[in-house]
PDB file of C-alpha atoms in Angstrom:
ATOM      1  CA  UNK A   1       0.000   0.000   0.000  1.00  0.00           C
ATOM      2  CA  UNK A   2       3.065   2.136   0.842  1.00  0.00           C
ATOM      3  CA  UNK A   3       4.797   1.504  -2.509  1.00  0.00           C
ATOM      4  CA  UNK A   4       1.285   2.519  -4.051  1.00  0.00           C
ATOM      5  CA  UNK A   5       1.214   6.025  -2.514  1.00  0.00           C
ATOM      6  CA  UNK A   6       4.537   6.465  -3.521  1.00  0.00           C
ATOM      7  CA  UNK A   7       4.516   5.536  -7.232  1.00  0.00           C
ATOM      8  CA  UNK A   8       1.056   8.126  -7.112  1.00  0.00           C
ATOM      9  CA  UNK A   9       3.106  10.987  -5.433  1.00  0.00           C
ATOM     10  CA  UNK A  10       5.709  10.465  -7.932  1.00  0.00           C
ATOM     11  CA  UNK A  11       3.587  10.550 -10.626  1.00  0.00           C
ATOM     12  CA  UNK A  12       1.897  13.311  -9.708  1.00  0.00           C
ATOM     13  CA  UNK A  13       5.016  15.383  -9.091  1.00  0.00           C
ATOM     14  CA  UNK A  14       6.308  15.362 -12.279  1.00  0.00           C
ATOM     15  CA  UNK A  15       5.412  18.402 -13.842  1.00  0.00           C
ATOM     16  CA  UNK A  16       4.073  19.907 -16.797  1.00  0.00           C
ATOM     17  CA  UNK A  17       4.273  17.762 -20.745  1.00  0.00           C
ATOM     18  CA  UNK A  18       6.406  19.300 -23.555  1.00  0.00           C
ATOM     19  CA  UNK A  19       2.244  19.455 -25.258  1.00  0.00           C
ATOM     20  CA  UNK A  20       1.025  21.070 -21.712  1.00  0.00           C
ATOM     21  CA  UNK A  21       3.305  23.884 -22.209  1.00  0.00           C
ATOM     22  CA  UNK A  22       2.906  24.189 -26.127  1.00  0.00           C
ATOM     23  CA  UNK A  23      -0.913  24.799 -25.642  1.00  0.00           C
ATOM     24  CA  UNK A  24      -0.377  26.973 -23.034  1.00  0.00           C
ATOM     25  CA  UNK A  25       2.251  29.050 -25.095  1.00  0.00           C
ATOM     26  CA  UNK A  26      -0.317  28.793 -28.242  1.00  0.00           C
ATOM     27  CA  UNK A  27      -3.004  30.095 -25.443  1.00  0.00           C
ATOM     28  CA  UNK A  28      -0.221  33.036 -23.925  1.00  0.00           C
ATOM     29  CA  UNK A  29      -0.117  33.707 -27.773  1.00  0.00           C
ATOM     30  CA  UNK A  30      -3.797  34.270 -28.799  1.00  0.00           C
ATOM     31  CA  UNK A  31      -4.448  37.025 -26.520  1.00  0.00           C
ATOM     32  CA  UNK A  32      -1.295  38.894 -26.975  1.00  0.00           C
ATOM     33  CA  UNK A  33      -2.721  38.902 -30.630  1.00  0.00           C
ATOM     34  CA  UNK A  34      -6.081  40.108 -28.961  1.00  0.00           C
ATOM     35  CA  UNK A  35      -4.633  42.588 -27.001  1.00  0.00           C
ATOM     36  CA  UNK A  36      -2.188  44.116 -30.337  1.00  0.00           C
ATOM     37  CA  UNK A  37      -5.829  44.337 -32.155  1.00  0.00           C
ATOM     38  CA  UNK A  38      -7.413  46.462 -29.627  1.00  0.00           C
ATOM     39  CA  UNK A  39      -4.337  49.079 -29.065  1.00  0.00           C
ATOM     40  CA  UNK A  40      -4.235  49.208 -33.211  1.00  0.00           C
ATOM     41  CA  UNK A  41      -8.567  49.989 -32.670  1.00  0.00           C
ATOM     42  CA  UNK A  42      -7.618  52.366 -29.547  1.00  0.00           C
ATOM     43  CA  UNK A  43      -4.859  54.384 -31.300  1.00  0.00           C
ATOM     44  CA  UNK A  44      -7.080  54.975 -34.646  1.00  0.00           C
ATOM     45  CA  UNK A  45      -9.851  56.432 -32.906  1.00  0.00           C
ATOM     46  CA  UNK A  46      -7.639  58.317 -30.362  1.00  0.00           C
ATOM     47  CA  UNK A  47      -5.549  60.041 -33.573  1.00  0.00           C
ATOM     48  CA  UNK A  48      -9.056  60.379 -35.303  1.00  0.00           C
ATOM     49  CA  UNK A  49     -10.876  62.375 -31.939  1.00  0.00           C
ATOM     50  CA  UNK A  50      -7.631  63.939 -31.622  1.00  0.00           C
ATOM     51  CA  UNK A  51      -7.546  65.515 -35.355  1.00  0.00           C
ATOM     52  CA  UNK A  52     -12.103  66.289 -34.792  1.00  0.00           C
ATOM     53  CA  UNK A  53     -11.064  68.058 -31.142  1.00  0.00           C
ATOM     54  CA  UNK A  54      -8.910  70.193 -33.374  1.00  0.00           C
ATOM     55  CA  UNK A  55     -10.923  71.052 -36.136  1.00  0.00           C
ATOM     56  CA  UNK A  56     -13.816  71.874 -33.915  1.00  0.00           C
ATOM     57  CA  UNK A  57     -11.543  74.522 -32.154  1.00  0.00           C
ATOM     58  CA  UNK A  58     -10.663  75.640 -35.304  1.00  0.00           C
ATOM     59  CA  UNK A  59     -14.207  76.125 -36.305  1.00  0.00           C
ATOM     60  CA  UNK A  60     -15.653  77.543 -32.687  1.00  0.00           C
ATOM     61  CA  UNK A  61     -12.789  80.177 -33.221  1.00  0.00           C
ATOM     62  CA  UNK A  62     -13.975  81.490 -36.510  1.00  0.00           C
ATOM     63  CA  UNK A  63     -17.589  81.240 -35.580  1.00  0.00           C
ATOM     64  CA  UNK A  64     -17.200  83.476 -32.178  1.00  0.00           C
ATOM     65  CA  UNK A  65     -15.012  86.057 -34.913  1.00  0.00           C
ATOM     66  CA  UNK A  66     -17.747  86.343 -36.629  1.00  0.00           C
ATOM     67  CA  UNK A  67     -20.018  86.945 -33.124  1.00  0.00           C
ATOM     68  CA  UNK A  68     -17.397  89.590 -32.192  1.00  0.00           C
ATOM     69  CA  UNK A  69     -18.222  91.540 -35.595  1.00  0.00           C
ATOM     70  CA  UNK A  70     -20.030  93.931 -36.796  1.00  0.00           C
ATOM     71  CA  UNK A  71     -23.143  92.694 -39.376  1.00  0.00           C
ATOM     72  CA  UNK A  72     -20.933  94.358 -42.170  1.00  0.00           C
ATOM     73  CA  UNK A  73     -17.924  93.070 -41.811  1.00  0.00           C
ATOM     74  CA  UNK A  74     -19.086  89.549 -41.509  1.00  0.00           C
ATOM     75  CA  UNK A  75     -18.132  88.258 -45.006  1.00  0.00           C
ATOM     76  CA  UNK A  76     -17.683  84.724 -46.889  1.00  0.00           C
ATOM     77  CA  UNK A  77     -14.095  84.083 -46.358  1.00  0.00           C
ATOM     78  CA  UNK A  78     -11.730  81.004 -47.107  1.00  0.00           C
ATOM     79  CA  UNK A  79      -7.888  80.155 -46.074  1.00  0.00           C
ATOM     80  CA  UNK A  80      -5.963  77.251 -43.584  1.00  0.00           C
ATOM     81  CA  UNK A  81      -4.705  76.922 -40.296  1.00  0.00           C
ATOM     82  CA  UNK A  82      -2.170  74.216 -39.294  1.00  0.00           C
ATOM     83  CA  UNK A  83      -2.623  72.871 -35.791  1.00  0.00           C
ATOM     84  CA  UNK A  84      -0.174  70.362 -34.673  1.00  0.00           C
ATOM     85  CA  UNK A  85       1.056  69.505 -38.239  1.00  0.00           C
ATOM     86  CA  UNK A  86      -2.732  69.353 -39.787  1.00  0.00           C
ATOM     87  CA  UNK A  87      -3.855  71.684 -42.004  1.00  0.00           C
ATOM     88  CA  UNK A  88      -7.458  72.174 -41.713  1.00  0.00           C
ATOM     89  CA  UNK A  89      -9.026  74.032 -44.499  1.00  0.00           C
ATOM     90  CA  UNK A  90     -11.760  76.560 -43.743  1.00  0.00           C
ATOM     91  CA  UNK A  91     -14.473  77.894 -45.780  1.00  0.00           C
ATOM     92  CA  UNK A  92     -17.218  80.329 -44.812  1.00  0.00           C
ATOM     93  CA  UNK A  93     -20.429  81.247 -46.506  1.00  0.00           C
ATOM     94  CA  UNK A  94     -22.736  83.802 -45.317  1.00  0.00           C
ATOM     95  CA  UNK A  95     -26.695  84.177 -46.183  1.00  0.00           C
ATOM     96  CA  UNK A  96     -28.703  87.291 -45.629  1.00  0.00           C
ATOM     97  CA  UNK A  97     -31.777  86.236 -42.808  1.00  0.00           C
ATOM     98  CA  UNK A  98     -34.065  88.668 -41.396  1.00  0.00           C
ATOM     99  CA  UNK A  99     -32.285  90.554 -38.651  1.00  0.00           C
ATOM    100  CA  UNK A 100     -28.663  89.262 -39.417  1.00  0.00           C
ATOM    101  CA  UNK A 101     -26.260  86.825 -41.295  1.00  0.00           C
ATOM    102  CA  UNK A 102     -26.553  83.156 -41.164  1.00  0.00           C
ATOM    103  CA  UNK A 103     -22.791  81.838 -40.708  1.00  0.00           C
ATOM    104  CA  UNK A 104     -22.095  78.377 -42.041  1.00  0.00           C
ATOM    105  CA  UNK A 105     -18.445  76.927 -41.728  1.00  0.00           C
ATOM    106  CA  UNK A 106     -17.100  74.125 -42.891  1.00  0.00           C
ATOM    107  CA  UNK A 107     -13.533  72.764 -41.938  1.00  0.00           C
ATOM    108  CA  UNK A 108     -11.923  70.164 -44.256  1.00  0.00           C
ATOM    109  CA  UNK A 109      -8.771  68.156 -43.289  1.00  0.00           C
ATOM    110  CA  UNK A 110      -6.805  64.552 -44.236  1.00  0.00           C
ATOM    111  CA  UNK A 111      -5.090  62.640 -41.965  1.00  0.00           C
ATOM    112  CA  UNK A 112      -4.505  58.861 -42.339  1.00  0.00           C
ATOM    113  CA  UNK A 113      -8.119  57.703 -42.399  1.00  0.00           C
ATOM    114  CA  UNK A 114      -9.131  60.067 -45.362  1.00  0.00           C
ATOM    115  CA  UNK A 115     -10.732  63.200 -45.767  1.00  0.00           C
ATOM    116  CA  UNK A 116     -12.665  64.908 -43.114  1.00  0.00           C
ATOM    117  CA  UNK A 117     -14.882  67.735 -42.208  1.00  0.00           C
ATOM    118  CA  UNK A 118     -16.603  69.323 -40.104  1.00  0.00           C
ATOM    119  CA  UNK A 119     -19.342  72.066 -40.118  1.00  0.00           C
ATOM    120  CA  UNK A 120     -20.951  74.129 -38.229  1.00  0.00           C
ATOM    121  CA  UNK A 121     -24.134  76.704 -38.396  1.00  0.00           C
ATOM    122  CA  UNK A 122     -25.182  80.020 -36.222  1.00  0.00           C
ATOM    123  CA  UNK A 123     -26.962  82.971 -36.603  1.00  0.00           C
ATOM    124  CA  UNK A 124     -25.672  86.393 -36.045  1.00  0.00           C
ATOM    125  CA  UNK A 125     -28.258  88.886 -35.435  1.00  0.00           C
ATOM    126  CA  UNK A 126     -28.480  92.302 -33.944  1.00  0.00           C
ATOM    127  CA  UNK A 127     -29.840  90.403 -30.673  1.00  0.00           C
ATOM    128  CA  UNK A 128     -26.459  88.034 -30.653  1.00  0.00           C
ATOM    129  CA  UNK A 129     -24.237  91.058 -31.693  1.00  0.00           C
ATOM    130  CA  UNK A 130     -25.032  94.531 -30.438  1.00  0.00           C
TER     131      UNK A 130
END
């Protein structure tokens, strides 16, 4: 009964099989895979909100120019602005409304996902700009 214990201690003692540790290397490897694929997804978007946070502030600044102005001097207007080594292209229109000047601009960029853009609308009146 001794000799029985002992050959099961022994047995069980042994450690891990060459095909143990081979499926758990193939295992280790699968979600290091997993894990690459995510920080490829995580970077893309972060670049992509990164380049939007951007070209919003580029927008919000020409928009609160335009609140700043007088009715007259708020024209259509077009040109760039580099931020961070992207240019962003802007283009404003203006409309005639009752009371004031409808502001529309639109800000254009590329980065490594394609072309982008962004635009925003706002009404100037005498009310919003005395």
């Amino acid at each position: 009964m001794m000799a029985h214990r002992a050959r099961r201690r022994a047995r069980d003692e042994r450690g891990f099989t060459i095909v143990e540790t081979m499926v758990a290397i193939v295992i280790i490897g699968l979600a290091f895979l997993g894990l690459a694929g995510v920080h490829a997804v995580s970077s893309r978007a972060q670049s992509l909100g990164k380049n939007q946070g951007h070209a919003r502030f580029v927008t919000d600044r020409q928009i609160e120019l335009m609140r700043r102005s007088d009715l007259a001097e708020i024209t259509p207007w077009s040109g760039t602005e580099t931020v961070e080594g992207v240019t962003f292209n802007i283009n404003r229109q203006v409309t005639n409304v009752p009371n004031g000047r409808r502001v529309t601009v639109t800000t254009t960029w590329t980065d490594r996902f394609g072309p982008q853009s962004l635009t925003f609308t706002t009404v100037v009146s005498q009310v919003t700009n005395p």
